Tab-separated table of C-alpha atoms and ligand atoms in Angstrom:
chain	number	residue	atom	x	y	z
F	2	UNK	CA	0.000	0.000	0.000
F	3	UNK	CA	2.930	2.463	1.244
F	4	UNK	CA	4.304	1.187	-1.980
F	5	UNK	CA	1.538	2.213	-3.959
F	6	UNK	CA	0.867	5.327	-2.579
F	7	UNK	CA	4.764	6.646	-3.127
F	8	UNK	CA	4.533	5.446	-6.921
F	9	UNK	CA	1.508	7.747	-6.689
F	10	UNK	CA	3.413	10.384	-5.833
F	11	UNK	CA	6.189	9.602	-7.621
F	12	UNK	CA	3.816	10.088	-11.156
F	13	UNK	CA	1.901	12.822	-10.323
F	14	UNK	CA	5.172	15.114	-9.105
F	15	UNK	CA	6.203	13.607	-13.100
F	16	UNK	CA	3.083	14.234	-15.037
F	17	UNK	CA	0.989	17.086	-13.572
F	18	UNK	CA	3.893	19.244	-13.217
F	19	UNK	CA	3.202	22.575	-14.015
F	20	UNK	CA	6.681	24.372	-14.420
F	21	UNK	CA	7.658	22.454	-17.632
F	22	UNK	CA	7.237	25.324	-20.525
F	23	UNK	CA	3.596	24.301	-23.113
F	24	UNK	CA	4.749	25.295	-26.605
F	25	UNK	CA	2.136	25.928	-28.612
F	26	UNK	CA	2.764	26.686	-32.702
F	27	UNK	CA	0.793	29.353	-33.669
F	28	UNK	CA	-0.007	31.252	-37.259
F	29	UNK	CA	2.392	34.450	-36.535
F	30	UNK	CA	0.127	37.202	-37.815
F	31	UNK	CA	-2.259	35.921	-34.547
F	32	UNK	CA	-0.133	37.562	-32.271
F	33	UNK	CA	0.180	40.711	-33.974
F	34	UNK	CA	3.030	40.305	-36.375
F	35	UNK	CA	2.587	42.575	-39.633
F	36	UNK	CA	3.521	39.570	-41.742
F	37	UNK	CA	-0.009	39.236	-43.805
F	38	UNK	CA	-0.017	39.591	-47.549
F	39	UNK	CA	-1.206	43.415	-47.494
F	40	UNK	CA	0.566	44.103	-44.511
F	41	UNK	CA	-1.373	43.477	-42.164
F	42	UNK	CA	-1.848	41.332	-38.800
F	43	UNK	CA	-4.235	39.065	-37.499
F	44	UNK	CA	-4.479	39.791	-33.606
F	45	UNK	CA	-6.193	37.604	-32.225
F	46	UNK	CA	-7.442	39.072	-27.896
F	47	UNK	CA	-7.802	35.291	-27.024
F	48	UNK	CA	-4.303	33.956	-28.133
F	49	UNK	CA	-2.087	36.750	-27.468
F	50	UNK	CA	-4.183	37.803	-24.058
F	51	UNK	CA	-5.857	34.767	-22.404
F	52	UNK	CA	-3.893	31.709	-23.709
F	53	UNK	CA	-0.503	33.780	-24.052
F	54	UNK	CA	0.027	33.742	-20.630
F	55	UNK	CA	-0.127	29.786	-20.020
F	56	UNK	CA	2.221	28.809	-23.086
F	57	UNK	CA	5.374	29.588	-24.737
F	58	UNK	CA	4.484	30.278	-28.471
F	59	UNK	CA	6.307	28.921	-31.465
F	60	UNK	CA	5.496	31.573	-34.155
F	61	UNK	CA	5.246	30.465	-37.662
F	62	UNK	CA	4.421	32.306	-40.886
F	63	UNK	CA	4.349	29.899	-44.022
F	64	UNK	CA	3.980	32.142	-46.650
F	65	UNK	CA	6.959	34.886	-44.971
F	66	UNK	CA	9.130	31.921	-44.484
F	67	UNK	CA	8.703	30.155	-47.657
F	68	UNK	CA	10.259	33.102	-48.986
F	69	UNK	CA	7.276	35.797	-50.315
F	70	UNK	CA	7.765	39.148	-49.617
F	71	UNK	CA	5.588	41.685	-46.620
F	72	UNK	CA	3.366	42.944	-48.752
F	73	UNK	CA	2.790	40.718	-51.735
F	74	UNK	CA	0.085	39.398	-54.247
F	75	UNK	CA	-2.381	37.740	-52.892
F	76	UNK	CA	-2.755	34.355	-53.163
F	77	UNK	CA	-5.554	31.522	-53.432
F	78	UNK	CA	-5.800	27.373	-53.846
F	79	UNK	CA	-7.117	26.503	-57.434
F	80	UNK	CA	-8.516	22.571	-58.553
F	81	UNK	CA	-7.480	22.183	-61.926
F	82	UNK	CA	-10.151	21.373	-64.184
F	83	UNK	CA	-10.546	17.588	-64.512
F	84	UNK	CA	-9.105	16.552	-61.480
F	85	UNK	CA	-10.810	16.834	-57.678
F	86	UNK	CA	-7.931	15.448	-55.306
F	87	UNK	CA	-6.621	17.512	-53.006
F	88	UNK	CA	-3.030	16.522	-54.172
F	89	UNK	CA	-3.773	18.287	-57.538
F	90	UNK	CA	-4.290	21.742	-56.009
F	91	UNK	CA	-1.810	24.533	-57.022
F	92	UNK	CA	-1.229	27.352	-54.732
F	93	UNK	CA	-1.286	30.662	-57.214
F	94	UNK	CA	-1.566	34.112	-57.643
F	95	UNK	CA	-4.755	35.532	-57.702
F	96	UNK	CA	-3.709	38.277	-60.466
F	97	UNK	CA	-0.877	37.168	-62.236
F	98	UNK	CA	-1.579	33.041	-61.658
F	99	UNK	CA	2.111	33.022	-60.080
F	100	UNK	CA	2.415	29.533	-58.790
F	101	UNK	CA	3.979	29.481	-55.293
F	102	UNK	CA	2.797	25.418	-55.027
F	103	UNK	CA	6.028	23.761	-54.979
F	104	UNK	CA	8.205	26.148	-52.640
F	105	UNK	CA	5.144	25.840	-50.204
F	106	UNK	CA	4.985	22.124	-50.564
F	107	UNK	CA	8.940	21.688	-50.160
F	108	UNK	CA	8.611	24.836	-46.939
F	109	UNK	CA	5.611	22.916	-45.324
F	110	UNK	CA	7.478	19.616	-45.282
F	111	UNK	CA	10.470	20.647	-44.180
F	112	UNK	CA	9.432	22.883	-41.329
F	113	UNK	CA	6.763	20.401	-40.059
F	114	UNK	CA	9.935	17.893	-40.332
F	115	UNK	CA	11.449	20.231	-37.754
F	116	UNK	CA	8.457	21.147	-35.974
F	117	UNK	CA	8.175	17.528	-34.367
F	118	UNK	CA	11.122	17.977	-32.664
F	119	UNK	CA	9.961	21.008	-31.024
F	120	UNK	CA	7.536	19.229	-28.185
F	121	UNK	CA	4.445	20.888	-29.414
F	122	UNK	CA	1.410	20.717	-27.330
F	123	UNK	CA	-0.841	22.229	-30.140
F	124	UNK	CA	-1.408	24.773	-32.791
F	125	UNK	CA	-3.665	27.551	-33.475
F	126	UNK	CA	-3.903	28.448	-37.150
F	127	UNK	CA	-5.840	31.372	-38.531
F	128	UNK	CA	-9.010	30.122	-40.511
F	129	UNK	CA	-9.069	31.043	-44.365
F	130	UNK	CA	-6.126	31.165	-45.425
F	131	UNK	CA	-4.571	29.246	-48.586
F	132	UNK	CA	-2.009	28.751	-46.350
F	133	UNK	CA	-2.617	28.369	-42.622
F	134	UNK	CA	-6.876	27.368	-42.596
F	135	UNK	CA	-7.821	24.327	-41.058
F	136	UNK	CA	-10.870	23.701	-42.590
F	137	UNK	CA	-13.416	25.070	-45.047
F	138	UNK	CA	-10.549	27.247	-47.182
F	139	UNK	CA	-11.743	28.513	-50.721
F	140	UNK	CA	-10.836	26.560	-53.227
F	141	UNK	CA	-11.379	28.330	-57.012
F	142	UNK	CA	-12.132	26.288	-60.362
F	143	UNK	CA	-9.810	27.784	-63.132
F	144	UNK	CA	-13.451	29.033	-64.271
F	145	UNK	CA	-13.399	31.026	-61.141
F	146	UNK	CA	-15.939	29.876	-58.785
F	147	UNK	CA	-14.840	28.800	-55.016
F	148	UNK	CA	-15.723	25.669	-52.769
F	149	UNK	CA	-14.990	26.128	-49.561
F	150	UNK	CA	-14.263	22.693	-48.547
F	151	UNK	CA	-10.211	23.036	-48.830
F	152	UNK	CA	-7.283	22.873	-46.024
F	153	UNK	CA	-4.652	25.291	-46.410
F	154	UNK	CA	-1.197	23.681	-47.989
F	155	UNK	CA	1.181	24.090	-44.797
F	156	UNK	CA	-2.754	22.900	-42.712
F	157	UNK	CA	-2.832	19.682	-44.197
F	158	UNK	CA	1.322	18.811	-44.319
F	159	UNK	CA	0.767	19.604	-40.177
F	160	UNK	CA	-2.616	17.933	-39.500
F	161	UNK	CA	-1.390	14.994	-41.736
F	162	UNK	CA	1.962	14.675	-39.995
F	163	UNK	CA	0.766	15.087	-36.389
F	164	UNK	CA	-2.186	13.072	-36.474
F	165	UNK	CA	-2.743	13.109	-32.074
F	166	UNK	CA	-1.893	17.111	-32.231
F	167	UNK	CA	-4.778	19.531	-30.972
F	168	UNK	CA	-5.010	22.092	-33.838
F	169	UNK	CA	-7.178	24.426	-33.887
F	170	UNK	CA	-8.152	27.762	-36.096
F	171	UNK	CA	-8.904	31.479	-34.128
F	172	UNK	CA	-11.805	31.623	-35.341
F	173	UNK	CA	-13.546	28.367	-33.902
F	174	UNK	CA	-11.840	29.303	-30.683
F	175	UNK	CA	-14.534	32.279	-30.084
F	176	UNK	CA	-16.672	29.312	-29.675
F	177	UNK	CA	-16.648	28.768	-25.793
F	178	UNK	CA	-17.532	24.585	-26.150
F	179	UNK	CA	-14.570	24.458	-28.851
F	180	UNK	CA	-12.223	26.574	-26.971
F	181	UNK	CA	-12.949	24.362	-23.913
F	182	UNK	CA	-12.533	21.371	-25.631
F	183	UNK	CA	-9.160	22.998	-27.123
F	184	UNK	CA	-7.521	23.336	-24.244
F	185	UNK	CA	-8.283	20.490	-22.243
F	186	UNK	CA	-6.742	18.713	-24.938
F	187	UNK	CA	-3.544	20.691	-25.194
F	188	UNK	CA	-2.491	20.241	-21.155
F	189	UNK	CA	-3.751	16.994	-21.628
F	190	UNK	CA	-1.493	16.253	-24.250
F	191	UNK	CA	1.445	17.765	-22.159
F	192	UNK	CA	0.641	15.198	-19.456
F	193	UNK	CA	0.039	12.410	-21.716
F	194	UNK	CA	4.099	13.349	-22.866
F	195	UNK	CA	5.515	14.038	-19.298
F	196	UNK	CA	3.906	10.737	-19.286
F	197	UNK	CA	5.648	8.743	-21.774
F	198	UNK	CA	8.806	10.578	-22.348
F	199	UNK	CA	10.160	8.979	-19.174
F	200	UNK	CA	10.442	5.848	-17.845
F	201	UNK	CA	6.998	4.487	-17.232
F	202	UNK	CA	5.763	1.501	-15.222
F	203	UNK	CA	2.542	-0.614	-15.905
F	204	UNK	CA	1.235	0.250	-12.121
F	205	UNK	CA	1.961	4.097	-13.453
F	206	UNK	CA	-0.241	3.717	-16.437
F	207	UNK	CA	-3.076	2.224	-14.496
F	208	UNK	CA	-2.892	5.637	-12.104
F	209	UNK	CA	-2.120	7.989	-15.123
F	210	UNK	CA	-5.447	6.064	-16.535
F	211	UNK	CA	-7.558	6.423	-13.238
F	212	UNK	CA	-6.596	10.063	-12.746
F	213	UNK	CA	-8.280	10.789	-16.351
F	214	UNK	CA	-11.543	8.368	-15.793
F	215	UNK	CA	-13.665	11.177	-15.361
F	216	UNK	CA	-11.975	13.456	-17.808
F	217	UNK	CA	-12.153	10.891	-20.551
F	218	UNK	CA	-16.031	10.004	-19.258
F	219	UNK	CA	-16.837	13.528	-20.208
F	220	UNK	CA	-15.850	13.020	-23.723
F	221	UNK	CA	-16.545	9.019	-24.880
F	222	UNK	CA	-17.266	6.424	-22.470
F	223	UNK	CA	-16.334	3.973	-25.380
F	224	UNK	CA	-12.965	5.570	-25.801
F	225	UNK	CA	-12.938	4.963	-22.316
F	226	UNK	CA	-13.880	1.494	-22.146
F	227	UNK	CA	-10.965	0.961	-24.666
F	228	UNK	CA	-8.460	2.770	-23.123
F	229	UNK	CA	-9.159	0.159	-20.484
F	230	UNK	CA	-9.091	-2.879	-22.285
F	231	UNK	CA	-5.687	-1.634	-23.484
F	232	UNK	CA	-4.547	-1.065	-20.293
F	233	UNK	CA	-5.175	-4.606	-18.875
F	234	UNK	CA	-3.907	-6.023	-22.047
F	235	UNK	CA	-0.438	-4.151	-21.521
F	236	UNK	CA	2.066	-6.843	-19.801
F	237	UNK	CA	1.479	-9.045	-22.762
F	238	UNK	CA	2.079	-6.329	-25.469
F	239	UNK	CA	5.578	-4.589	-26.131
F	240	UNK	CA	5.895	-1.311	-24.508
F	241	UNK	CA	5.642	0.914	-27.488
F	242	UNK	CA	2.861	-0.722	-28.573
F	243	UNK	CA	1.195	-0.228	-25.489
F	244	UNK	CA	2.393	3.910	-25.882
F	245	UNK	CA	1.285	3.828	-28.800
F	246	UNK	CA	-1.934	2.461	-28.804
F	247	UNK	CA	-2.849	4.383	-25.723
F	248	UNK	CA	-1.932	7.696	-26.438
F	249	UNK	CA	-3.665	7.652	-29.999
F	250	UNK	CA	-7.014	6.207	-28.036
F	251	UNK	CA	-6.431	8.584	-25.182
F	252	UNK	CA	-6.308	12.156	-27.743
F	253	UNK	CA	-9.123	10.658	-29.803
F	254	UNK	CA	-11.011	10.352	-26.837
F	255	UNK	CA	-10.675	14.381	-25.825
F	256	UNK	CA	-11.179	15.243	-29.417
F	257	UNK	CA	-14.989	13.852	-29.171
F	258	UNK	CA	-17.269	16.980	-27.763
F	259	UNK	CA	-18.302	16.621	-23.708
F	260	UNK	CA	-21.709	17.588	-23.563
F	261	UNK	CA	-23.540	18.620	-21.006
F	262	UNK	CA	-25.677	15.852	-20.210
F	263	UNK	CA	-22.141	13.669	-20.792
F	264	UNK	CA	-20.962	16.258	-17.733
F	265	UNK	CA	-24.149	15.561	-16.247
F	266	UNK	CA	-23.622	11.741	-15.969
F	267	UNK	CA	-19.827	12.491	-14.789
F	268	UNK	CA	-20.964	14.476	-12.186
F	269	UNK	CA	-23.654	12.372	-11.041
F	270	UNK	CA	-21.144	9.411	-10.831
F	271	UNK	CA	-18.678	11.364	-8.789
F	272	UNK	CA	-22.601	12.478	-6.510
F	273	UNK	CA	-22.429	8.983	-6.607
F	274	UNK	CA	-18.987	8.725	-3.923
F	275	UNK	CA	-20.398	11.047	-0.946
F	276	UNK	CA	-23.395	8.353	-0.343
F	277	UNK	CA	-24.328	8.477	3.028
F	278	UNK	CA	-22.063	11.195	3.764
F	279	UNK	CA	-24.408	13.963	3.171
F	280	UNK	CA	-27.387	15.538	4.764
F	281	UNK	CA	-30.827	15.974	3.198
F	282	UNK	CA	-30.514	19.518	1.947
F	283	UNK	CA	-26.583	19.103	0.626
F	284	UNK	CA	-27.725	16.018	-1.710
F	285	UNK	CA	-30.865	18.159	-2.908
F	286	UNK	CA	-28.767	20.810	-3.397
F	287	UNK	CA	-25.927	19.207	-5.307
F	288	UNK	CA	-28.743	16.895	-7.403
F	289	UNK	CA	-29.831	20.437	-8.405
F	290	UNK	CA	-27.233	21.924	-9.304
F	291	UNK	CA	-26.121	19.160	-11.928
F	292	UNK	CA	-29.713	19.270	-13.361
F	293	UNK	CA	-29.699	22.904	-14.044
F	294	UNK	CA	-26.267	22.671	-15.713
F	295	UNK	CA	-27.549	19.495	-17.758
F	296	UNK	CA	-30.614	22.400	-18.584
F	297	UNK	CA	-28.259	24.849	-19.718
F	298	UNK	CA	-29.276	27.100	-16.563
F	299	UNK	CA	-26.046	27.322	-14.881
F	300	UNK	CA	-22.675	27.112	-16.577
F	301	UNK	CA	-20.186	24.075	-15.806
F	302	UNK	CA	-17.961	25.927	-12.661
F	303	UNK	CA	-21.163	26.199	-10.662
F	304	UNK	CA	-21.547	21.528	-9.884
F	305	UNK	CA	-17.542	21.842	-10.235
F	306	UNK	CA	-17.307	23.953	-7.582
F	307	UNK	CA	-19.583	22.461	-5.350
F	308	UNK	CA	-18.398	18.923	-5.839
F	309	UNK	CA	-14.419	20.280	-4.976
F	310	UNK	CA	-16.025	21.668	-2.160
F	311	UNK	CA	-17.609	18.254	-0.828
F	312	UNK	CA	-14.483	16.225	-1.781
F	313	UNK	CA	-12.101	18.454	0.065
F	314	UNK	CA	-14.834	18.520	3.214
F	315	UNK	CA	-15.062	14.749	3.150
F	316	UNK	CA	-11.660	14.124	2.336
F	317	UNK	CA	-12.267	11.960	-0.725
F	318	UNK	CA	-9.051	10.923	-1.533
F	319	UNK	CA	-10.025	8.895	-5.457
F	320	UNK	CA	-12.088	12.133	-6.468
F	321	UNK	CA	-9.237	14.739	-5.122
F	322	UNK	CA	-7.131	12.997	-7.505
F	323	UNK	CA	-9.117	13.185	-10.138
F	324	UNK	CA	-8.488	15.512	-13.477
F	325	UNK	CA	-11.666	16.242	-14.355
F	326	UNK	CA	-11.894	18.863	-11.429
F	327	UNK	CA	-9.169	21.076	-12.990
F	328	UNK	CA	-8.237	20.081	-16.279
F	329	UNK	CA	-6.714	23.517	-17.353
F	330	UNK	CA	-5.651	26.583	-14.999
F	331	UNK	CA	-8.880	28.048	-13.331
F	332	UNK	CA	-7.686	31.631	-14.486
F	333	UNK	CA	-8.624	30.722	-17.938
F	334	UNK	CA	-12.359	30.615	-16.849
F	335	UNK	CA	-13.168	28.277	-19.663
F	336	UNK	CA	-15.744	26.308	-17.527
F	337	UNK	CA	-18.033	29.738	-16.441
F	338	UNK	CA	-18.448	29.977	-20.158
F	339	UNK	CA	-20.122	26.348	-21.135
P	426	SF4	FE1	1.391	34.107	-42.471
P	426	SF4	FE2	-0.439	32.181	-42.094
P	426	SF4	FE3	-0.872	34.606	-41.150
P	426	SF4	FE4	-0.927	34.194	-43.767
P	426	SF4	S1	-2.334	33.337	-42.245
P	426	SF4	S2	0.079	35.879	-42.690
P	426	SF4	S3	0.660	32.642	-43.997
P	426	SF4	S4	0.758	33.234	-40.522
């Protein structure tokens, strides 16, 4: 038991430590750079003021660094006619019909090569651009009319490389479920590699794992279930198997939406811990609480709150330990907002 409580310890002074630097990639003109095509910047209030704060940025600007000039020509993504694969896309000039699609192709894979060894924890990108955009990008027909179902060219080299990366675009992050969802997936992703980038022990997996049930409730219980079943599975698969396996279950997992009646159940189930520990009027209370956030009346913070304050009251040692209660810093406010 003393045993098991010091490799507790042990893990959690590893994984939840807070001092180790979260470098976060980041479309440069976001933070206020002048490095857009007409001059221009970007700034973005919730990356350079709120999230700036919490990370160390790693500023990229594809089109600047692939060797195009502050200002120049616009640019756009064009289909040829005849073909409709995403490969076949040429990155050009909007006036001229310049292509810039090889230099960005050789840039993007090149400094995504390098980017993997820089211990990312996630990426914002700044939506539409040919570029930078995640998702929905124009992309013209050489008759001229746009789709906007295209990923920018250095996007998709990054999204395709780093596959269990949280990457998201400014302007989904004004969303306050997305933004939440954001970046409880970037510290998780930090602990997940705190995790793993040491040496790691089976019994350490199954508390790493136990820490996040409630976390990983939140988002799929099937992920969950999985996660488990990979877990007890582990001492007769190799090891980076295992790390593999599990960390690619474990990011999938947080990238499914929590909802609130999936925060309703988790809530309930920790309710579930202080039986016949509380009075009348506290279990009312509490029961409440969770059904009013589940209604949309109250935000997240509010059955949060109230269950931290029962667990640290009743001293319950398996919830205290638990992520779920304070999956990102609390000075983000993410969880008065959903
Ligand atoms: Fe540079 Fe991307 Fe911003 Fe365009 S969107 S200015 S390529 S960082």
């Amino acid at each position: 038991m003393d045993e098991a409580r010091n490799d507790s310890e042990t893990t959690r002074r590893r994984w939840r430590r807070t001092d180790v630097p979260i470098r976060i990639g980041v479309s440069r003109c976001l933070l206020g750079d002048a490095v857009r095509f007409d001059g221009g910047h970007k700034r973005s209030r919730f990356v350079s003021d709120e999230l700036g704060p919490f990370v160390e940025w790693v500023p990229v600007c594809p089109e600047v660094e692939a060797g195009m000039e502050i200002p120049r020509p616009a640019i756009r993504i064009v289909q040829p006619a005849g073909t409709d694969d995403e490969a076949d896309q040429r990155l050009v000039e909007v006036k001229s019909g310049r292509s810039h699609t090889s230099a960005m192709v050789r840039y993007s894979k090149s400094r995504v090569g390098a980017l993997a060894d820089e211990d990312l924890c996630g990426f914002v990108l700044k939506k539409d651009s040919p570029s930078c955009g995640m998702t929905r990008v124009r992309v013209w027909s050489e008759q001229g009319g746009a789709t906007r179902d295209g990923r920018g060219f250095f996007a998709r080299v990054l999204e395709d490389r780093m596959p269990l990366l949280p990457i998201e675009e400014e302007g989904r992050l004004e969303d306050p479920q997305l933004r939440e969802r954001f970046v409880t997936r970037i510290f998780a992703y930090r602990r997940l590699k705190l995790f793993f980038d040491a040496r790691w022990t089976l019994g350490e997996l199954v508390i790493f794992h136990t820490e996040h049930k409630m976390q990983l409730l939140a988002h799929s219980e099937r992920r969950y279930r999985e996660l488990g079943r990979i877990v007890a599975d582990a001492k007769q698969r190799p090891r980076s198997e295992v790390r593999d396996s599990y960390s690619e279950t474990f990011m999938r997992a947080l990238a499914t939406q929590a909802t609130p009646q999936r925060h309703a159940n988790v809530l309930q189930h920790m309710a579930g811990h202080f039986r016949g520990r509380l009075d009348d009027e506290s279990r009312r209370e509490l029961a409440d609480t969770i059904d009013d956030h589940a209604a949309g009346l109250v935000p997240l913070i509010v059955p949060i709150t109230l269950i931290r304050h029962h667990v640290r009251r009743l001293g319950v040692e398996y919830l205290a330990d638990q992520i779920y209660l304070e999956p990102h810093p609390k000075e983000l406010m993410l969880r008065n907002r959903i």
